[in-house]
Amino acid sequence: MEKLRERLRYLQDPHLVARFQHFCGVRGTFSRSGAGKAGEKPTGVRRRIADLNLKEGSESPPQNGAAGGAPELREENGSEAPVKVKPLRKNSLTGDAGQEFLIQNRFLYYMFTLGTELGNESFYITFFPFIMWNVDVFISRRLVMVWVWVMYLGQCTKDVVGWSRPASPPVVKVEMFYNCEYSMPSTHAMSGTAIPFSLFLLTYGRWEYPSSLGFCLALSWCLLVCSSRIYLGMHSVLDVIAGVLYSVLILIFFLPALDLIDDFNLNCRFAPLVIISLHLGLGLFSFTLDTWSTSRGDTAQILGTGAGVTLASHVNQRLGLLPDPTPDRLPLSFPSLGAGLVAAAVMRLVVGVLVLVATRALMKAVTIPLVCRVFGIPSDDVRKARQHMEVELPYRYIVYGTVGFNVLFLVPLLFSHLQLS
């Protein structure tokens, strides 16, 4: 048992993250004199911000990757000249832009930057509509269900466990946006495991393609997302491993139930009431686990999107729109790739995204002032107003619920009128 604890402590050690970053060519630029603030106790935003700092009274070490005893930066023969880079995106809570760092391997930097985007909500908000509009509605709506549950359970678990991000120093913070959020488990690793492997399992036998190719693509997607979170200094190795295993556990129980859940959502006349109540209740519960943060809003956004897509699926079923292929047409085969096919897919994506962007802008302009007026909260400072659960939860639900509904109902109707179906 003691050996297991030692192994877990080793996997959680931020120095392990720092060594991986050093191996990949990431170097910190903090000096010993610049670390004086590391031990100060903050007065505000969240308890988790304090968890990221060193204990008061400790000796100030060199920061952001310049750990004591680490070799000085040298440009070795044949290696790339180091490039100074700023962290990706400011801290979502404090606005801190972070400390500049040095990159010696640009290929790995861009590769892992792309990899972490494969686990971000912004990617899935584009990826899921593309699958719906161009590939398979059946697969896409089930992927959305998997995504909603995996991300919700992962985020709630983070708030219960309450572990802070890897400390800097010794870790270099290549990304700052989620630096004040909790760390265990990695929800990027969870979605980066659940989505590609669910996509593989759901399409296996339904679409004709080499299964070995599908598995290799899913595994590559998963490994890229998981390793990117360590590279960016956002997670320990233990966080990532736990995220992968947690995601696998959820899939073991959830995937076999997808047929039953999907059938209920499509055919039960009480499904709309259950869908709205369930997703709203889950959002209210998640807001009670901790104080406000961007992750609270992200959770509500995911739940709202899932509710909207599921409601649209029910409405489509009632109206006989977007029917699933009959079993005798399976397995489906991919059409030959041609200029016309690519042009139609691009046109659908452009038109659909424009509709969604317009929907989001319109609903946002209407919802925030309306909700603030209902609950008596000043709307002059939108960022401050959205830190109230009474504003953030209905705002995210209404806006992204409408966006999710339009993805699968309004946009396909528009395609049929424009002869883009």
Coordinates of C-alpha atoms in Angstrom, one line a residue:
M1 CA 0.0 0.0 0.0
E2 CA 2.8 2.4 0.9
K3 CA 4.5 1.7 -2.5
L4 CA 1.2 2.5 -4.3
R5 CA 1.1 5.8 -2.4
E6 CA 4.7 6.6 -3.3
R7 CA 3.9 5.9 -7.0
L8 CA 0.8 8.1 -6.9
R9 CA 2.8 10.9 -5.3
Y10 CA 5.5 10.5 -8.0
L11 CA 2.9 10.8 -10.7
Q12 CA 1.5 13.9 -9.1
D13 CA 4.9 15.5 -8.7
P14 CA 5.1 18.8 -10.7
H15 CA 8.8 18.1 -11.3
L16 CA 7.7 15.2 -13.5
V17 CA 5.7 17.7 -15.6
A18 CA 8.7 20.1 -15.7
R19 CA 11.0 17.3 -16.9
F20 CA 8.6 16.4 -19.7
Q21 CA 8.4 20.1 -20.7
H22 CA 12.2 20.4 -20.6
F23 CA 12.5 17.3 -22.8
C24 CA 10.1 18.9 -25.3
G25 CA 12.1 22.2 -25.4
V26 CA 10.1 24.4 -23.1
R27 CA 12.2 26.7 -20.9
G28 CA 11.1 29.2 -18.2
T29 CA 12.3 32.7 -18.0
F30 CA 11.6 33.6 -14.4
S31 CA 14.5 34.8 -12.3
R32 CA 15.1 34.1 -8.6
S33 CA 14.3 37.8 -7.8
G34 CA 11.0 37.6 -9.7
A35 CA 9.6 34.9 -7.4
G36 CA 9.0 37.1 -4.4
K37 CA 5.2 37.1 -4.8
A38 CA 4.9 33.4 -4.8
G39 CA 4.5 33.1 -1.1
E40 CA 1.9 35.9 -0.7
K41 CA -1.6 34.9 0.3
P42 CA -4.2 36.4 -2.0
T43 CA -7.1 38.2 -0.5
G44 CA -9.6 37.4 -3.2
V45 CA -11.0 35.6 -6.0
R46 CA -11.0 31.9 -5.0
R47 CA -9.5 29.5 -2.5
R48 CA -8.0 27.5 -5.3
I49 CA -5.9 30.5 -6.3
A50 CA -4.2 30.3 -2.9
D51 CA -3.6 26.6 -3.4
L52 CA -1.5 27.4 -6.4
N53 CA 0.9 29.6 -4.4
L54 CA 3.8 28.5 -2.2
K55 CA 3.4 28.6 1.6
E56 CA 4.2 31.9 3.2
G57 CA 7.7 32.1 4.6
S58 CA 9.2 29.6 2.3
E59 CA 12.4 30.5 0.4
S60 CA 11.6 32.0 -3.0
P61 CA 12.8 29.6 -5.7
P62 CA 13.3 30.5 -9.3
Q63 CA 9.9 30.5 -11.1
N64 CA 8.2 29.0 -14.0
G65 CA 10.4 26.1 -15.0
A66 CA 13.7 27.6 -13.7
A67 CA 13.9 25.1 -10.9
G68 CA 16.9 25.1 -8.7
G69 CA 19.7 23.0 -10.2
A70 CA 18.2 23.0 -13.7
P71 CA 20.8 23.6 -16.5
E72 CA 20.9 27.0 -18.0
L73 CA 19.4 27.5 -21.5
R74 CA 21.9 26.8 -24.3
E75 CA 21.5 26.7 -28.0
E76 CA 23.0 23.4 -28.9
N77 CA 24.5 22.6 -32.3
G78 CA 21.8 21.8 -34.8
S79 CA 19.0 22.8 -32.4
E80 CA 16.5 25.6 -33.1
A81 CA 17.1 29.1 -31.8
P82 CA 14.8 29.6 -28.8
V83 CA 11.7 31.8 -29.3
K84 CA 10.1 33.8 -26.6
V85 CA 6.4 33.2 -26.3
K86 CA 3.6 34.4 -24.1
P87 CA 1.1 31.9 -22.5
L88 CA -2.0 30.9 -24.4
R89 CA -4.9 33.1 -23.3
K90 CA -5.1 35.1 -20.0
N91 CA -6.3 33.6 -16.7
S92 CA -10.1 33.3 -16.8
L93 CA -10.5 34.5 -13.2
T94 CA -7.7 36.9 -12.5
G95 CA -6.9 38.2 -16.0
D96 CA -3.2 37.3 -15.4
A97 CA -1.3 37.0 -18.7
G98 CA 1.4 34.9 -17.2
Q99 CA 5.1 34.9 -17.7
E100 CA 6.9 34.6 -21.0
F101 CA 8.8 31.4 -21.7
L102 CA 11.1 30.0 -24.3
I103 CA 10.4 27.4 -27.0
Q104 CA 13.2 25.4 -28.5
N105 CA 11.0 23.0 -30.6
R106 CA 8.4 24.9 -32.5
F107 CA 6.9 21.8 -34.1
L108 CA 6.1 20.3 -30.7
Y109 CA 4.7 23.6 -29.5
Y110 CA 2.3 23.9 -32.4
M111 CA 1.4 20.2 -32.3
F112 CA 0.5 20.3 -28.6
T113 CA -1.3 23.6 -29.0
L114 CA -3.5 21.9 -31.6
G115 CA -3.8 18.8 -29.4
T116 CA -5.2 20.8 -26.5
E117 CA -7.7 22.4 -28.8
L118 CA -9.1 18.9 -29.6
G119 CA -10.3 18.8 -26.0
N120 CA -11.8 22.3 -25.8
E121 CA -15.4 23.2 -26.0
S122 CA -14.8 25.5 -28.9
F123 CA -13.6 22.5 -31.0
Y124 CA -16.6 20.4 -30.1
I125 CA -19.1 23.2 -30.9
T126 CA -17.7 23.1 -34.4
F127 CA -17.0 19.3 -34.6
F128 CA -20.5 18.1 -33.6
P129 CA -22.4 20.3 -36.1
F130 CA -20.1 19.2 -38.9
I131 CA -20.9 15.5 -38.1
M132 CA -24.6 16.3 -37.9
W133 CA -24.8 18.3 -41.1
N134 CA -22.4 16.2 -43.3
V135 CA -22.0 12.7 -41.9
D136 CA -24.6 11.0 -39.6
V137 CA -27.2 12.5 -37.3
F138 CA -27.6 9.2 -35.4
I139 CA -23.9 9.2 -34.5
S140 CA -23.8 12.9 -33.7
R141 CA -26.6 13.0 -31.2
R142 CA -25.2 10.1 -29.3
L143 CA -21.8 11.6 -29.2
V144 CA -23.3 14.8 -27.7
M145 CA -24.9 12.6 -25.0
V146 CA -21.6 11.0 -24.2
W147 CA -19.8 14.4 -24.2
V148 CA -22.4 16.0 -21.8
W149 CA -22.2 13.2 -19.2
V150 CA -18.4 12.8 -19.4
M151 CA -17.8 16.5 -19.0
Y152 CA -20.4 17.0 -16.3
L153 CA -19.2 14.1 -14.2
G154 CA -15.6 15.2 -14.7
Q155 CA -16.2 18.8 -13.7
C156 CA -18.2 17.8 -10.6
T157 CA -15.5 15.4 -9.5
K158 CA -12.9 18.2 -9.9
D159 CA -14.9 20.3 -7.5
V160 CA -15.2 17.5 -5.0
V161 CA -11.6 16.5 -5.0
G162 CA -10.3 20.1 -5.1
W163 CA -6.7 19.6 -6.2
S164 CA -4.8 22.6 -7.5
R165 CA -2.9 22.7 -10.8
P166 CA 0.8 21.8 -10.9
A167 CA 2.9 24.4 -9.1
S168 CA 5.0 27.0 -11.0
P169 CA 7.9 26.7 -10.3
P170 CA 9.0 24.2 -11.4
V171 CA 6.3 23.9 -14.1
V172 CA 6.2 26.4 -17.0
K173 CA 2.6 27.7 -17.6
V174 CA 2.3 27.5 -21.3
E175 CA -1.5 28.1 -20.9
M176 CA -3.1 30.3 -18.2
F177 CA -6.8 30.3 -19.0
Y178 CA -7.8 27.5 -16.6
N179 CA -4.9 27.9 -14.2
C180 CA -7.1 28.8 -11.2
E181 CA -9.5 25.9 -11.7
Y182 CA -9.1 22.5 -10.1
S183 CA -7.0 19.8 -11.6
M184 CA -8.1 16.3 -10.8
P185 CA -9.2 14.6 -13.0
S186 CA -8.3 16.2 -16.4
T187 CA -11.5 16.8 -18.2
H188 CA -9.5 17.3 -21.4
A189 CA -8.2 13.8 -21.0
M190 CA -11.7 12.6 -20.3
S191 CA -13.2 14.1 -23.4
G192 CA -10.1 13.3 -25.4
T193 CA -10.7 9.7 -24.5
A194 CA -14.5 9.4 -24.6
I195 CA -15.2 11.2 -27.9
P196 CA -12.7 9.5 -30.3
F197 CA -13.3 6.0 -28.9
S198 CA -17.1 6.5 -28.7
L199 CA -16.9 7.7 -32.3
F200 CA -15.0 4.6 -33.2
L201 CA -17.3 2.2 -31.3
L202 CA -20.5 3.9 -32.6
T203 CA -19.4 3.8 -36.3
Y204 CA -17.9 0.3 -36.1
G205 CA -20.3 -1.9 -38.1
R206 CA -22.4 1.1 -39.1
W207 CA -20.0 2.6 -41.6
E208 CA -17.6 0.7 -43.9
Y209 CA -14.0 1.5 -43.2
P210 CA -10.9 -0.3 -41.9
S211 CA -11.4 -0.9 -38.2
S212 CA -7.6 -0.8 -37.6
L213 CA -7.5 2.7 -39.1
G214 CA -10.4 3.9 -36.9
F215 CA -8.8 2.6 -33.8
C216 CA -5.4 4.1 -34.6
L217 CA -7.0 7.5 -35.3
A218 CA -8.9 7.3 -32.0
L219 CA -5.8 6.3 -30.1
S220 CA -3.7 9.1 -31.7
W221 CA -6.4 11.7 -30.9
C222 CA -6.4 10.5 -27.2
L223 CA -2.7 10.5 -26.8
L224 CA -2.3 13.9 -28.4
V225 CA -4.9 15.6 -26.1
C226 CA -3.6 13.9 -23.0
S227 CA 0.1 14.7 -23.6
S228 CA -0.7 18.3 -24.5
R229 CA -2.1 18.9 -21.1
I230 CA 1.2 17.9 -19.5
Y231 CA 3.1 19.9 -22.0
L232 CA 1.1 23.0 -21.3
G233 CA 1.7 22.6 -17.6
M234 CA -2.0 22.3 -16.8
H235 CA -2.1 18.8 -15.3
S236 CA 0.1 16.3 -13.6
V237 CA 0.6 12.9 -15.0
L238 CA -1.7 11.5 -12.3
D239 CA -4.5 13.9 -13.4
V240 CA -4.3 12.7 -17.0
I241 CA -4.2 9.0 -16.1
A242 CA -7.1 9.4 -13.8
G243 CA -9.1 11.3 -16.5
V244 CA -8.5 8.5 -19.0
L245 CA -9.5 5.7 -16.6
Y246 CA -12.5 7.7 -15.3
S247 CA -13.7 8.2 -18.9
V248 CA -13.3 4.5 -19.7
L249 CA -15.3 3.7 -16.5
I250 CA -18.1 6.0 -17.6
L251 CA -18.2 4.6 -21.1
I252 CA -18.4 1.0 -19.8
F253 CA -21.7 1.9 -18.0
F254 CA -23.0 4.5 -20.4
L255 CA -22.5 3.2 -23.9
P256 CA -24.7 0.1 -23.4
A257 CA -27.5 2.3 -22.2
L258 CA -27.4 4.7 -25.2
D259 CA -30.0 2.8 -27.1
L260 CA -32.5 3.0 -24.3
I261 CA -31.8 6.6 -23.6
D262 CA -31.9 7.6 -27.2
D263 CA -35.2 5.8 -27.7
F264 CA -36.7 7.5 -24.7
N265 CA -35.6 11.0 -25.9
L266 CA -37.0 10.4 -29.4
N267 CA -40.3 8.7 -28.6
C268 CA -41.6 9.4 -25.1
R269 CA -44.1 12.2 -25.0
F270 CA -42.8 13.3 -21.6
A271 CA -39.2 13.5 -22.9
P272 CA -39.1 17.3 -23.3
L273 CA -40.1 17.8 -19.7
V274 CA -37.6 15.3 -18.4
I275 CA -34.8 16.6 -20.6
I276 CA -35.3 20.2 -19.4
S277 CA -35.7 19.3 -15.8
L278 CA -32.8 16.9 -15.7
H279 CA -30.3 19.2 -17.4
L280 CA -31.4 22.2 -15.3
G281 CA -31.3 20.2 -12.1
L282 CA -27.8 19.0 -12.9
G283 CA -26.7 22.6 -13.5
L284 CA -28.1 23.8 -10.2
F285 CA -26.3 21.0 -8.4
S286 CA -23.0 21.7 -10.0
F287 CA -23.3 25.4 -8.9
T288 CA -23.6 24.3 -5.3
L289 CA -20.3 22.5 -5.3
D290 CA -18.1 25.6 -5.4
T291 CA -18.1 29.3 -5.9
W292 CA -18.4 30.9 -9.3
S293 CA -15.8 30.2 -12.0
T294 CA -15.5 29.9 -15.7
S295 CA -15.8 26.1 -15.3
R296 CA -19.3 26.6 -13.7
G297 CA -20.3 28.5 -16.8
D298 CA -18.7 25.9 -19.1
T299 CA -20.7 23.2 -17.3
A300 CA -23.9 25.0 -17.8
Q301 CA -23.0 25.7 -21.4
I302 CA -22.4 22.0 -22.1
L303 CA -25.7 21.0 -20.3
G304 CA -27.6 23.7 -22.2
T305 CA -26.2 22.6 -25.5
G306 CA -27.0 18.9 -24.8
A307 CA -30.6 19.8 -23.8
G308 CA -31.1 21.8 -27.0
V309 CA -29.8 19.1 -29.2
T310 CA -31.9 16.4 -27.5
L311 CA -35.0 18.5 -27.7
A312 CA -34.4 19.1 -31.4
S313 CA -34.0 15.3 -31.9
H314 CA -37.4 14.8 -30.2
V315 CA -39.1 17.4 -32.4
N316 CA -37.5 16.0 -35.5
Q317 CA -38.8 12.6 -34.6
R318 CA -42.3 13.9 -34.0
L319 CA -42.3 15.8 -37.4
G320 CA -40.7 13.0 -39.3
L321 CA -37.6 15.1 -40.1
L322 CA -34.1 13.7 -40.4
P323 CA -35.1 10.0 -40.1
D324 CA -32.4 7.5 -39.3
P325 CA -31.5 5.0 -42.1
T326 CA -33.3 1.7 -41.9
P327 CA -31.4 -1.4 -40.8
D328 CA -31.5 -2.8 -44.3
R329 CA -29.3 0.1 -45.6
L330 CA -26.5 -0.7 -43.2
P331 CA -23.6 -0.6 -43.2
L332 CA -23.3 2.8 -44.8
S333 CA -20.4 3.5 -47.2
F334 CA -18.6 6.8 -47.6
P335 CA -19.2 8.5 -51.0
S336 CA -16.3 9.1 -53.3
L337 CA -14.6 12.4 -52.5
G338 CA -15.1 15.0 -55.2
A339 CA -15.1 18.7 -55.7
G340 CA -18.9 18.9 -55.6
L341 CA -19.1 17.0 -52.3
V342 CA -16.4 19.1 -50.6
A343 CA -18.1 22.3 -51.9
A344 CA -21.5 21.3 -50.5
A345 CA -20.0 20.3 -47.1
V346 CA -18.1 23.6 -46.9
M347 CA -21.2 25.6 -47.9
R348 CA -23.3 23.8 -45.2
L349 CA -20.7 24.5 -42.6
V350 CA -20.4 28.2 -43.5
V351 CA -24.2 28.7 -43.6
G352 CA -24.8 26.7 -40.5
V353 CA -22.1 28.5 -38.5
L354 CA -23.3 31.9 -39.5
V355 CA -26.8 31.0 -38.3
L356 CA -25.4 29.7 -35.0
V357 CA -23.2 32.8 -34.5
A358 CA -26.3 35.1 -35.2
T359 CA -28.4 33.0 -32.8
R360 CA -25.8 33.3 -30.0
A361 CA -25.4 37.0 -30.5
L362 CA -29.1 37.7 -30.5
M363 CA -29.9 35.5 -27.5
K364 CA -26.9 36.9 -25.6
A365 CA -28.0 40.5 -26.2
V366 CA -31.5 39.7 -25.0
T367 CA -30.9 37.2 -22.2
I368 CA -28.3 38.9 -20.0
P369 CA -30.2 42.2 -19.5
L370 CA -33.5 40.3 -19.1
V371 CA -32.1 38.0 -16.4
C372 CA -30.4 40.8 -14.6
R373 CA -33.7 42.8 -14.5
V374 CA -35.6 39.7 -13.2
F375 CA -33.2 39.1 -10.3
G376 CA -32.4 42.8 -9.6
I377 CA -28.7 42.5 -10.5
P378 CA -26.9 45.5 -12.1
S379 CA -26.0 44.8 -15.7
D380 CA -23.5 47.6 -16.3
D381 CA -20.6 45.3 -15.7
V382 CA -21.5 42.1 -17.6
R383 CA -18.5 40.1 -16.3
K384 CA -19.4 40.9 -12.7
A385 CA -23.1 40.2 -13.2
R386 CA -22.3 36.8 -14.7
Q387 CA -20.5 35.8 -11.5
H388 CA -24.0 35.4 -9.9
M389 CA -25.5 32.0 -10.4
E390 CA -28.9 33.6 -11.0
V391 CA -27.4 35.2 -14.1
E392 CA -24.8 32.8 -15.4
L393 CA -26.9 29.6 -15.2
P394 CA -30.0 30.9 -17.1
Y395 CA -27.8 32.8 -19.5
R396 CA -25.8 29.8 -20.5
Y397 CA -28.9 27.5 -20.6
I398 CA -31.1 29.8 -22.7
V399 CA -28.4 30.9 -25.1
Y400 CA -26.7 27.6 -25.7
G401 CA -29.9 25.6 -25.4
T402 CA -31.2 27.7 -28.3
V403 CA -28.0 27.2 -30.2
G404 CA -28.1 23.4 -29.7
F405 CA -31.7 23.3 -30.8
N406 CA -31.0 25.3 -34.0
V407 CA -28.0 23.0 -34.8
L408 CA -30.3 20.0 -35.3
F409 CA -33.7 21.7 -36.2
L410 CA -33.5 25.2 -37.7
V411 CA -30.3 24.8 -39.7
P412 CA -31.3 21.5 -41.4
L413 CA -34.6 23.1 -42.3
L414 CA -32.7 26.0 -43.8
F415 CA -30.5 23.5 -45.8
S416 CA -33.6 21.9 -47.2
H417 CA -35.0 25.2 -48.4
L418 CA -31.5 26.2 -49.9
Q419 CA -31.3 22.7 -51.5
L420 CA -28.1 22.0 -49.5
S421 CA -29.4 18.8 -47.8

